[in-house]
């Protein structure tokens, strides 16, 4: 189970006990915010994308934004293409609903989106569809082993009335 990989990853850092596991699903931003009792924007969602060479890149972003295709293409030189659900676990090391920037497969690059910088702490998943950990932005950057910061997201448009 991939939450076990994340626990093992955090164990030597003394952070394994900070991982929260819920009796309910936290597989989406809305469900995670409800389980944690926090605002949706503080959920650090991890989105996976496949590059033309077959490699995978993860973008960790605030819960109230979505990837802007134009910005993504400017930064990565290709259209933003998410893998099919069946390929996510093989590519990343975590299944959909628990994708996180910790204990991922070798070769997966992780980037943090600027949308996260407005928060003191955020809640990324921990490898399962019912887990999360609260980290400062500096901790997230350090423990995710991020390759850097990007600005590839835009606010999710509110529903039309």
C-alpha atoms as a printed R data frame, in Angstrom:
    type eleno elety resid chain resno       x      y       z
1   ATOM     1    CA   UNK     A     1   0.000  0.000   0.000
2   ATOM     2    CA   UNK     A     2   1.430  3.351  -0.902
3   ATOM     3    CA   UNK     A     3   0.561  5.014   2.419
4   ATOM     4    CA   UNK     A     4   3.046  2.551   3.934
5   ATOM     5    CA   UNK     A     5   5.738  3.861   1.545
6   ATOM     6    CA   UNK     A     6   4.965  7.419   2.659
7   ATOM     7    CA   UNK     A     7   5.051  6.442   6.350
8   ATOM     8    CA   UNK     A     8   8.428  4.775   5.794
9   ATOM     9    CA   UNK     A     9   9.612  7.894   3.968
10  ATOM    10    CA   UNK     A    10   8.608 10.160   6.872
11  ATOM    11    CA   UNK     A    11   9.746  7.794   9.674
12  ATOM    12    CA   UNK     A    12  13.458  8.810   9.693
13  ATOM    13    CA   UNK     A    13  12.372 12.466   9.596
14  ATOM    14    CA   UNK     A    14  10.293 12.006  12.743
15  ATOM    15    CA   UNK     A    15   7.119 12.990  10.881
16  ATOM    16    CA   UNK     A    16   5.313  9.668  10.523
17  ATOM    17    CA   UNK     A    17   3.064 10.507  13.483
18  ATOM    18    CA   UNK     A    18   1.917 13.739  11.783
19  ATOM    19    CA   UNK     A    19   0.170 11.732   9.047
20  ATOM    20    CA   UNK     A    20  -3.587 11.803   9.563
21  ATOM    21    CA   UNK     A    21  -5.741  8.896   8.427
22  ATOM    22    CA   UNK     A    22  -9.496  9.343   8.152
23  ATOM    23    CA   UNK     A    23 -12.494  7.036   8.364
24  ATOM    24    CA   UNK     A    24 -13.855  8.866   5.315
25  ATOM    25    CA   UNK     A    25 -12.462  9.522   1.856
26  ATOM    26    CA   UNK     A    26 -10.173 12.473   1.257
27  ATOM    27    CA   UNK     A    27  -9.680 11.600  -2.417
28  ATOM    28    CA   UNK     A    28 -10.867 14.967  -3.758
29  ATOM    29    CA   UNK     A    29 -10.181 18.527  -2.670
30  ATOM    30    CA   UNK     A    30 -13.734 18.902  -1.335
31  ATOM    31    CA   UNK     A    31 -13.622 15.595   0.577
32  ATOM    32    CA   UNK     A    32 -10.171 16.322   2.012
33  ATOM    33    CA   UNK     A    33 -11.223 19.794   3.192
34  ATOM    34    CA   UNK     A    34 -14.312 18.313   4.829
35  ATOM    35    CA   UNK     A    35 -12.306 15.543   6.550
36  ATOM    36    CA   UNK     A    36  -9.744 18.084   7.802
37  ATOM    37    CA   UNK     A    37 -12.194 20.862   8.611
38  ATOM    38    CA   UNK     A    38 -10.261 23.421   6.564
39  ATOM    39    CA   UNK     A    39 -10.763 25.590   3.496
40  ATOM    40    CA   UNK     A    40 -10.509 23.823   0.132
41  ATOM    41    CA   UNK     A    41  -7.741 26.154  -1.060
42  ATOM    42    CA   UNK     A    42  -5.403 24.815   1.676
43  ATOM    43    CA   UNK     A    43  -5.521 21.309   0.209
44  ATOM    44    CA   UNK     A    44  -2.250 20.810  -1.691
45  ATOM    45    CA   UNK     A    45  -3.466 18.699  -4.587
46  ATOM    46    CA   UNK     A    46  -0.914 16.775  -6.609
47  ATOM    47    CA   UNK     A    47  -1.635 16.576 -10.324
48  ATOM    48    CA   UNK     A    48   0.230 14.186 -12.627
49  ATOM    49    CA   UNK     A    49   1.159 14.844 -16.243
50  ATOM    50    CA   UNK     A    50   2.855 12.745 -18.906
51  ATOM    51    CA   UNK     A    51   5.525 14.379 -21.041
52  ATOM    52    CA   UNK     A    52   6.200 13.371 -24.681
53  ATOM    53    CA   UNK     A    53   9.214 11.271 -23.651
54  ATOM    54    CA   UNK     A    54   6.934  9.164 -21.410
55  ATOM    55    CA   UNK     A    55   8.239 10.631 -18.162
56  ATOM    56    CA   UNK     A    56   5.932 11.939 -15.488
57  ATOM    57    CA   UNK     A    57   5.862 15.320 -13.795
58  ATOM    58    CA   UNK     A    58   3.840 16.252 -10.711
59  ATOM    59    CA   UNK     A    59   2.460 19.710 -10.036
60  ATOM    60    CA   UNK     A    60   1.451 20.415  -6.425
61  ATOM    61    CA   UNK     A    61  -1.052 23.267  -6.345
62  ATOM    62    CA   UNK     A    62  -3.606 24.925  -4.084
63  ATOM    63    CA   UNK     A    63  -7.059 23.366  -4.015
64  ATOM    64    CA   UNK     A    64  -8.747 26.373  -5.624
65  ATOM    65    CA   UNK     A    65  -6.723 26.482  -8.854
66  ATOM    66    CA   UNK     A    66  -6.400 24.448 -12.036
67  ATOM    67    CA   UNK     A    67  -3.603 24.075 -14.544
68  ATOM    68    CA   UNK     A    68  -3.546 26.759 -17.222
69  ATOM    69    CA   UNK     A    69  -2.710 24.929 -20.475
70  ATOM    70    CA   UNK     A    70  -0.949 27.935 -22.017
71  ATOM    71    CA   UNK     A    71   1.311 28.458 -18.984
72  ATOM    72    CA   UNK     A    72   2.034 24.730 -18.743
73  ATOM    73    CA   UNK     A    73   3.092 24.612 -22.401
74  ATOM    74    CA   UNK     A    74   5.298 27.699 -21.954
75  ATOM    75    CA   UNK     A    75   7.043 26.083 -18.967
76  ATOM    76    CA   UNK     A    76   7.295 22.453 -20.106
77  ATOM    77    CA   UNK     A    77   7.259 22.844 -23.910
78  ATOM    78    CA   UNK     A    78   4.268 20.580 -24.392
79  ATOM    79    CA   UNK     A    79   0.530 20.416 -23.875
80  ATOM    80    CA   UNK     A    80  -0.641 19.460 -20.374
81  ATOM    81    CA   UNK     A    81  -1.645 15.800 -20.722
82  ATOM    82    CA   UNK     A    82  -2.794 13.816 -17.717
83  ATOM    83    CA   UNK     A    83  -2.198 10.060 -17.768
84  ATOM    84    CA   UNK     A    84  -5.143  7.693 -17.996
85  ATOM    85    CA   UNK     A    85  -6.279  6.590 -14.545
86  ATOM    86    CA   UNK     A    86  -4.996  3.055 -15.049
87  ATOM    87    CA   UNK     A    87  -1.437  4.340 -15.628
88  ATOM    88    CA   UNK     A    88  -1.125  6.740 -12.697
89  ATOM    89    CA   UNK     A    89   0.007  4.256 -10.061
90  ATOM    90    CA   UNK     A    90   2.568  2.695 -12.427
91  ATOM    91    CA   UNK     A    91   3.962  6.097 -13.410
92  ATOM    92    CA   UNK     A    92   3.886  7.855 -10.029
93  ATOM    93    CA   UNK     A    93   3.843  5.137  -7.387
94  ATOM    94    CA   UNK     A    94   0.500  6.212  -5.903
95  ATOM    95    CA   UNK     A    95  -3.050  5.594  -7.106
96  ATOM    96    CA   UNK     A    96  -5.511  8.339  -8.041
97  ATOM    97    CA   UNK     A    97  -6.999  9.824  -4.871
98  ATOM    98    CA   UNK     A    98  -3.744  9.393  -2.957
99  ATOM    99    CA   UNK     A    99  -1.217 10.901  -5.358
100 ATOM   100    CA   UNK     A   100   1.248 12.953  -3.352
101 ATOM   101    CA   UNK     A   101   4.771 14.325  -3.738
102 ATOM   102    CA   UNK     A   102   6.369 11.891  -1.264
103 ATOM   103    CA   UNK     A   103   7.935  8.472  -1.915
104 ATOM   104    CA   UNK     A   104   7.245  8.652  -5.641
105 ATOM   105    CA   UNK     A   105   8.857  6.499  -8.313
106 ATOM   106    CA   UNK     A   106  12.383  7.319  -9.436
107 ATOM   107    CA   UNK     A   107  12.505  9.822 -12.271
108 ATOM   108    CA   UNK     A   108   9.270 11.608 -11.358
109 ATOM   109    CA   UNK     A   109   9.925 15.341 -11.172
110 ATOM   110    CA   UNK     A   110   7.957 17.407  -8.665
111 ATOM   111    CA   UNK     A   111   7.148 21.096  -8.998
112 ATOM   112    CA   UNK     A   112   5.304 23.357  -6.582
113 ATOM   113    CA   UNK     A   113   2.932 25.945  -7.997
114 ATOM   114    CA   UNK     A   114   3.092 29.560  -6.819
115 ATOM   115    CA   UNK     A   115  -0.561 29.279  -5.718
116 ATOM   116    CA   UNK     A   116   0.657 27.563  -2.532
117 ATOM   117    CA   UNK     A   117   2.843 30.453  -1.367
118 ATOM   118    CA   UNK     A   118  -0.082 32.418   0.090
119 ATOM   119    CA   UNK     A   119  -0.496 29.886   2.900
120 ATOM   120    CA   UNK     A   120   1.543 29.222   6.019
121 ATOM   121    CA   UNK     A   121   0.581 25.529   6.010
122 ATOM   122    CA   UNK     A   122  -1.110 23.196   3.525
123 ATOM   123    CA   UNK     A   123  -2.391 19.617   3.504
124 ATOM   124    CA   UNK     A   124  -1.051 17.223   0.847
125 ATOM   125    CA   UNK     A   125  -2.218 13.600   0.657
126 ATOM   126    CA   UNK     A   126   0.017 10.807   1.922
127 ATOM   127    CA   UNK     A   127  -0.388  8.015  -0.594
128 ATOM   128    CA   UNK     A   128  -3.945  6.893   0.111
129 ATOM   129    CA   UNK     A   129  -7.454  8.191  -0.508
130 ATOM   130    CA   UNK     A   130  -7.981  8.838   3.205
131 ATOM   131    CA   UNK     A   131  -4.804 10.536   4.439
132 ATOM   132    CA   UNK     A   132  -3.083 13.910   4.703
133 ATOM   133    CA   UNK     A   133  -0.298 15.712   6.533
134 ATOM   134    CA   UNK     A   134  -0.070 19.366   7.519
135 ATOM   135    CA   UNK     A   135   3.207 20.947   6.422
136 ATOM   136    CA   UNK     A   136   4.578 24.459   6.182
137 ATOM   137    CA   UNK     A   137   5.423 25.593   2.667
138 ATOM   138    CA   UNK     A   138   9.146 25.255   3.464
139 ATOM   139    CA   UNK     A   139   8.591 21.712   4.770
140 ATOM   140    CA   UNK     A   140   6.572 20.801   1.689
141 ATOM   141    CA   UNK     A   141   9.341 22.052  -0.579
142 ATOM   142    CA   UNK     A   142  12.014 20.190   1.386
143 ATOM   143    CA   UNK     A   143  10.194 16.874   1.919
144 ATOM   144    CA   UNK     A   144   8.778 16.718  -1.599
145 ATOM   145    CA   UNK     A   145  12.274 17.111  -3.022
146 ATOM   146    CA   UNK     A   146  10.803 19.676  -5.375
147 ATOM   147    CA   UNK     A   147  12.704 20.519  -8.548
148 ATOM   148    CA   UNK     A   148  11.463 24.082  -8.191
149 ATOM   149    CA   UNK     A   149   8.563 26.507  -8.235
150 ATOM   150    CA   UNK     A   150   6.368 27.094 -11.271
151 ATOM   151    CA   UNK     A   151   3.506 29.427 -12.129
152 ATOM   152    CA   UNK     A   152   1.266 27.198 -14.250
153 ATOM   153    CA   UNK     A   153  -2.134 27.513 -12.570
154 ATOM   154    CA   UNK     A   154  -5.106 29.847 -12.615
155 ATOM   155    CA   UNK     A   155  -8.163 30.187 -10.340
156 ATOM   156    CA   UNK     A   156 -11.014 27.790 -10.928
157 ATOM   157    CA   UNK     A   157 -13.853 29.861 -12.344
158 ATOM   158    CA   UNK     A   158 -16.880 30.041 -10.050
159 ATOM   159    CA   UNK     A   159 -19.978 28.302 -11.407
160 ATOM   160    CA   UNK     A   160 -22.157 30.479 -13.629
161 ATOM   161    CA   UNK     A   161 -25.341 31.644 -11.968
